Amino acid sequence: MMTAFVRTIILYFLIMIGLRLMGKRQIGELEPSELVLTMMISDLATVPMQDFGIPLLAGVIPILTLLALSMLLSQMSLHSLRFRELVCGTPSVLIREGVVQQESMRRNRYTLDELLEELREQGYPSLADVKYAVLENSGQLSVLPWARQQPPTAEQLGFAVQDEVVLPVVLVNDGRVLRKNLTACRRDEAWLMEILQKQGLSSPKEVFLLTLDERGAVNCIKKEAPL
């Protein structure tokens, strides 16, 4: 039992490290090569977890090999456009200037029903609403409507508006001080304690969330007492 426990933990963390090396992607955004890599790693990991007669290295070495190959292919893709097209493919225009590109759809084996369904999901019930539709390498469809279908912006309406969007930085997360973020905001713990005292708090452990935005505004949420 202990052997199975240890082997499972080792393989779990190995796969997690491998997926982190692939970057932050959702399953639907994986390139074909990344999807194949994910499927192969999952298969390789299940064998040594289930069969104790197989050495652990029999699963670890192939996984490390695949991860090394993936990183090598990624580096080659960064330095060679032709190789990138070969491995990752290129986006395909399915609608150009409002006209469906039937040859492009046939080449990608993308049916008209799939195209209409995807357009409806993005809020475009008719082909006449769409100027461009591009099938990305990840399989997602990017839709660009005609100008008449786009909501007007404040600039187009002639309104002078200030940009109110600011990015808050988390300084305290569930009682834990994020010192790296505190340093990045050019603040120290003395400043933090001063802010907490103004909020009637004596310790960061009493804080559920504390953020600081680019304008210097502080938002503090106190921890609720457990029921």
GROMACS .gro file of C-alpha atoms in nm:
model
  227
    1MET     CA    1   0.000   0.000   0.000
    2MET     CA    2   0.280   0.241   0.091
    3THR     CA    3   0.456   0.162  -0.238
    4ALA     CA    4   0.146   0.256  -0.437
    5PHE     CA    5   0.108   0.575  -0.232
    6VAL     CA    6   0.467   0.690  -0.289
    7ARG     CA    7   0.470   0.599  -0.660
    8THR     CA    8   0.145   0.786  -0.717
    9ILE     CA    9   0.272   1.100  -0.542
   10ILE     CA   10   0.598   1.097  -0.741
   11LEU     CA   11   0.419   1.060  -1.074
   12TYR     CA   12   0.157   1.318  -0.980
   13PHE     CA   13   0.413   1.589  -0.905
   14LEU     CA   14   0.616   1.493  -1.210
   15ILE     CA   15   0.314   1.540  -1.437
   16MET     CA   16   0.220   1.867  -1.265
   17ILE     CA   17   0.571   2.002  -1.326
   18GLY     CA   18   0.549   1.890  -1.687
   19LEU     CA   19   0.216   2.065  -1.743
   20ARG     CA   20   0.353   2.382  -1.583
   21LEU     CA   21   0.643   2.372  -1.829
   22MET     CA   22   0.388   2.363  -2.113
   23GLY     CA   23   0.252   2.700  -1.999
   24LYS     CA   24  -0.088   2.815  -1.880
   25ARG     CA   25  -0.330   2.669  -2.129
   26GLN     CA   26  -0.685   2.542  -2.109
   27ILE     CA   27  -0.760   2.206  -2.270
   28GLY     CA   28  -0.944   2.376  -2.555
   29GLU     CA   29  -0.644   2.599  -2.623
   30LEU     CA   30  -0.382   2.325  -2.656
   31GLU     CA   31  -0.194   2.293  -2.982
   32PRO     CA   32  -0.215   1.949  -3.148
   33SER     CA   33   0.137   1.860  -3.033
   34GLU     CA   34   0.055   1.965  -2.675
   35LEU     CA   35  -0.266   1.761  -2.672
   36VAL     CA   36  -0.079   1.452  -2.795
   37LEU     CA   37   0.187   1.507  -2.528
   38THR     CA   38  -0.076   1.536  -2.252
   39MET     CA   39  -0.249   1.215  -2.360
   40MET     CA   40   0.077   1.020  -2.384
   41ILE     CA   41   0.197   1.137  -2.043
   42SER     CA   42  -0.131   1.037  -1.880
   43ASP     CA   43  -0.108   0.688  -2.032
   44LEU     CA   44   0.256   0.645  -1.931
   45ALA     CA   45   0.182   0.749  -1.573
   46THR     CA   46  -0.105   0.506  -1.518
   47VAL     CA   47   0.101   0.194  -1.601
   48PRO     CA   48   0.359   0.211  -1.315
   49MET     CA   49   0.086   0.328  -1.076
   50GLN     CA   50  -0.124   0.016  -1.139
   51ASP     CA   51   0.143  -0.250  -1.198
   52PHE     CA   52   0.396  -0.271  -0.913
   53GLY     CA   53   0.602  -0.521  -1.112
   54ILE     CA   54   0.707  -0.243  -1.347
   55PRO     CA   55   0.995  -0.028  -1.215
   56LEU     CA   56   0.903   0.332  -1.146
   57LEU     CA   57   1.178   0.448  -1.380
   58ALA     CA   58   0.995   0.272  -1.664
   59GLY     CA   59   0.733   0.545  -1.636
   60VAL     CA   60   0.950   0.835  -1.525
   61ILE     CA   61   1.211   0.812  -1.803
   62PRO     CA   62   0.958   0.818  -2.094
   63ILE     CA   63   0.773   1.108  -1.931
   64LEU     CA   64   1.097   1.307  -1.890
   65THR     CA   65   1.190   1.223  -2.248
   66LEU     CA   66   0.857   1.354  -2.379
   67LEU     CA   67   0.886   1.672  -2.172
   68ALA     CA   68   1.240   1.732  -2.299
   69LEU     CA   69   1.121   1.672  -2.657
   70SER     CA   70   0.833   1.914  -2.605
   71MET     CA   71   1.065   2.187  -2.477
   72LEU     CA   72   1.301   2.126  -2.769
   73LEU     CA   73   1.017   2.156  -3.019
   74SER     CA   74   0.900   2.476  -2.848
   75GLN     CA   75   1.244   2.631  -2.880
   76MET     CA   76   1.267   2.527  -3.245
   77SER     CA   77   0.922   2.679  -3.307
   78LEU     CA   78   1.040   3.009  -3.161
   79HIS     CA   79   1.332   3.028  -3.404
   80SER     CA   80   1.177   2.883  -3.722
   81LEU     CA   81   0.850   2.998  -3.875
   82ARG     CA   82   0.845   2.708  -4.117
   83PHE     CA   83   0.891   2.454  -3.839
   84ARG     CA   84   0.622   2.632  -3.634
   85GLU     CA   85   0.376   2.600  -3.923
   86LEU     CA   86   0.461   2.231  -3.956
   87VAL     CA   87   0.410   2.151  -3.587
   88CYS     CA   88   0.137   2.397  -3.488
   89GLY     CA   89  -0.034   2.464  -3.818
   90THR     CA   90  -0.165   2.802  -3.933
   91PRO     CA   91  -0.498   2.979  -3.876
   92SER     CA   92  -0.757   2.936  -4.153
   93VAL     CA   93  -1.000   3.204  -4.268
   94LEU     CA   94  -1.347   3.049  -4.296
   95ILE     CA   95  -1.532   3.375  -4.369
   96ARG     CA   96  -1.366   3.658  -4.559
   97GLU     CA   97  -1.547   3.987  -4.626
   98GLY     CA   98  -1.876   3.813  -4.545
   99VAL     CA   99  -1.817   3.529  -4.792
  100VAL     CA  100  -1.785   3.170  -4.667
  101GLN     CA  101  -1.459   3.014  -4.785
  102GLN     CA  102  -1.585   2.670  -4.882
  103GLU     CA  103  -1.246   2.535  -4.988
  104SER     CA  104  -1.095   2.633  -4.653
  105MET     CA  105  -1.383   2.463  -4.471
  106ARG     CA  106  -1.333   2.143  -4.672
  107ARG     CA  107  -0.961   2.148  -4.606
  108ASN     CA  108  -1.021   2.176  -4.230
  109ARG     CA  109  -1.316   1.933  -4.237
  110TYR     CA  110  -1.527   2.203  -4.075
  111THR     CA  111  -1.896   2.159  -4.153
  112LEU     CA  112  -2.148   2.434  -4.213
  113ASP     CA  113  -2.348   2.317  -3.911
  114GLU     CA  114  -2.040   2.355  -3.688
  115LEU     CA  115  -1.978   2.704  -3.825
  116LEU     CA  116  -2.336   2.819  -3.768
  117GLU     CA  117  -2.339   2.669  -3.418
  118GLU     CA  118  -2.017   2.847  -3.324
  119LEU     CA  119  -2.146   3.177  -3.460
  120ARG     CA  120  -2.470   3.145  -3.262
  121GLU     CA  121  -2.274   3.071  -2.944
  122GLN     CA  122  -2.083   3.395  -2.994
  123GLY     CA  123  -2.404   3.595  -3.049
  124TYR     CA  124  -2.420   3.607  -3.430
  125PRO     CA  125  -2.733   3.425  -3.556
  126SER     CA  126  -2.670   3.506  -3.921
  127LEU     CA  127  -2.375   3.477  -4.156
  128ALA     CA  128  -2.460   3.825  -4.279
  129ASP     CA  129  -2.348   3.966  -3.940
  130VAL     CA  130  -1.990   3.840  -3.978
  131LYS     CA  131  -1.709   3.999  -4.178
  132TYR     CA  132  -1.429   3.760  -4.081
  133ALA     CA  133  -1.420   3.424  -3.905
  134VAL     CA  134  -1.082   3.265  -3.839
  135LEU     CA  135  -1.028   2.906  -3.724
  136GLU     CA  136  -0.733   2.929  -3.485
  137ASN     CA  137  -0.470   2.660  -3.429
  138SER     CA  138  -0.636   2.570  -3.099
  139GLY     CA  139  -0.962   2.489  -3.280
  140GLN     CA  140  -1.138   2.801  -3.149
  141LEU     CA  141  -1.323   3.028  -3.389
  142SER     CA  142  -1.242   3.401  -3.377
  143VAL     CA  143  -1.530   3.610  -3.511
  144LEU     CA  144  -1.500   3.971  -3.630
  145PRO     CA  145  -1.838   4.129  -3.712
  146TRP     CA  146  -1.915   4.408  -3.954
  147ALA     CA  147  -1.886   4.758  -3.809
  148ARG     CA  148  -2.266   4.796  -3.808
  149GLN     CA  149  -2.291   4.495  -3.574
  150GLN     CA  150  -2.036   4.626  -3.323
  151PRO     CA  151  -2.143   4.836  -3.024
  152PRO     CA  152  -2.026   5.198  -3.053
  153THR     CA  153  -1.734   5.307  -2.838
  154ALA     CA  154  -1.716   5.624  -2.632
  155GLU     CA  155  -1.461   5.760  -2.879
  156GLN     CA  156  -1.695   5.701  -3.174
  157LEU     CA  157  -1.978   5.875  -2.990
  158GLY     CA  158  -1.752   6.170  -2.915
  159PHE     CA  159  -1.758   6.127  -2.537
  160ALA     CA  160  -1.452   6.226  -2.336
  161VAL     CA  161  -1.414   5.962  -2.066
  162GLN     CA  162  -1.139   5.884  -1.820
  163ASP     CA  163  -0.988   5.540  -1.804
  164GLU     CA  164  -1.116   5.410  -1.471
  165VAL     CA  165  -0.967   5.061  -1.498
  166VAL     CA  166  -0.697   4.997  -1.238
  167LEU     CA  167  -0.522   4.675  -1.147
  168PRO     CA  168  -0.534   4.582  -0.777
  169VAL     CA  169  -0.245   4.386  -0.630
  170VAL     CA  170  -0.313   4.132  -0.355
  171LEU     CA  171  -0.102   4.202  -0.047
  172VAL     CA  172  -0.275   3.975   0.207
  173ASN     CA  173  -0.443   3.652   0.104
  174ASP     CA  174  -0.641   3.470   0.374
  175GLY     CA  175  -0.418   3.590   0.655
  176ARG     CA  176  -0.090   3.544   0.464
  177VAL     CA  177   0.124   3.842   0.366
  178LEU     CA  178   0.250   3.825   0.007
  179ARG     CA  179   0.585   3.992   0.065
  180LYS     CA  180   0.685   3.972  -0.300
  181ASN     CA  181   0.380   4.178  -0.399
  182LEU     CA  182   0.441   4.415  -0.107
  183THR     CA  183   0.794   4.483  -0.232
  184ALA     CA  184   0.673   4.525  -0.591
  185CYS     CA  185   0.433   4.797  -0.471
  186ARG     CA  186   0.722   4.970  -0.290
  187ARG     CA  187   0.561   4.913   0.047
  188ASP     CA  188   0.693   4.747   0.361
  189GLU     CA  189   0.544   4.567   0.658
  190ALA     CA  190   0.548   4.882   0.869
  191TRP     CA  191   0.318   5.045   0.615
  192LEU     CA  192   0.099   4.735   0.616
  193MET     CA  193   0.066   4.737   0.995
  194GLU     CA  194  -0.029   5.104   0.983
  195ILE     CA  195  -0.305   5.026   0.733
  196LEU     CA  196  -0.430   4.739   0.949
  197GLN     CA  197  -0.442   4.961   1.258
  198LYS     CA  198  -0.658   5.210   1.067
  199GLN     CA  199  -0.893   4.921   0.992
  200GLY     CA  200  -0.905   4.828   1.361
  201LEU     CA  201  -0.695   4.515   1.308
  202SER     CA  202  -0.384   4.405   1.491
  203SER     CA  203  -0.250   4.129   1.266
  204PRO     CA  204  -0.260   4.019   0.900
  205LYS     CA  205  -0.410   3.691   1.024
  206GLU     CA  206  -0.735   3.882   1.081
  207VAL     CA  207  -0.752   3.981   0.711
  208PHE     CA  208  -0.926   3.772   0.447
  209LEU     CA  209  -0.817   3.993   0.155
  210LEU     CA  210  -0.623   4.318   0.127
  211THR     CA  211  -0.542   4.479  -0.207
  212LEU     CA  212  -0.369   4.795  -0.324
  213ASP     CA  213  -0.442   4.942  -0.667
  214GLU     CA  214  -0.228   5.163  -0.890
  215ARG     CA  215  -0.385   5.478  -0.748
  216GLY     CA  216  -0.300   5.386  -0.391
  217ALA     CA  217  -0.654   5.285  -0.289
  218VAL     CA  218  -0.666   5.007  -0.029
  219ASN     CA  219  -0.946   4.751  -0.010
  220CYS     CA  220  -0.955   4.540   0.306
  221ILE     CA  221  -1.193   4.254   0.380
  222LYS     CA  222  -1.188   4.120   0.733
  223LYS     CA  223  -1.210   3.752   0.814
  224GLU     CA  224  -1.546   3.633   0.934
  225ALA     CA  225  -1.565   3.442   1.258
  226PRO     CA  226  -1.618   3.066   1.198
  227LEU     CA  227  -1.968   2.937   1.270
   0.00000   0.00000   0.00000
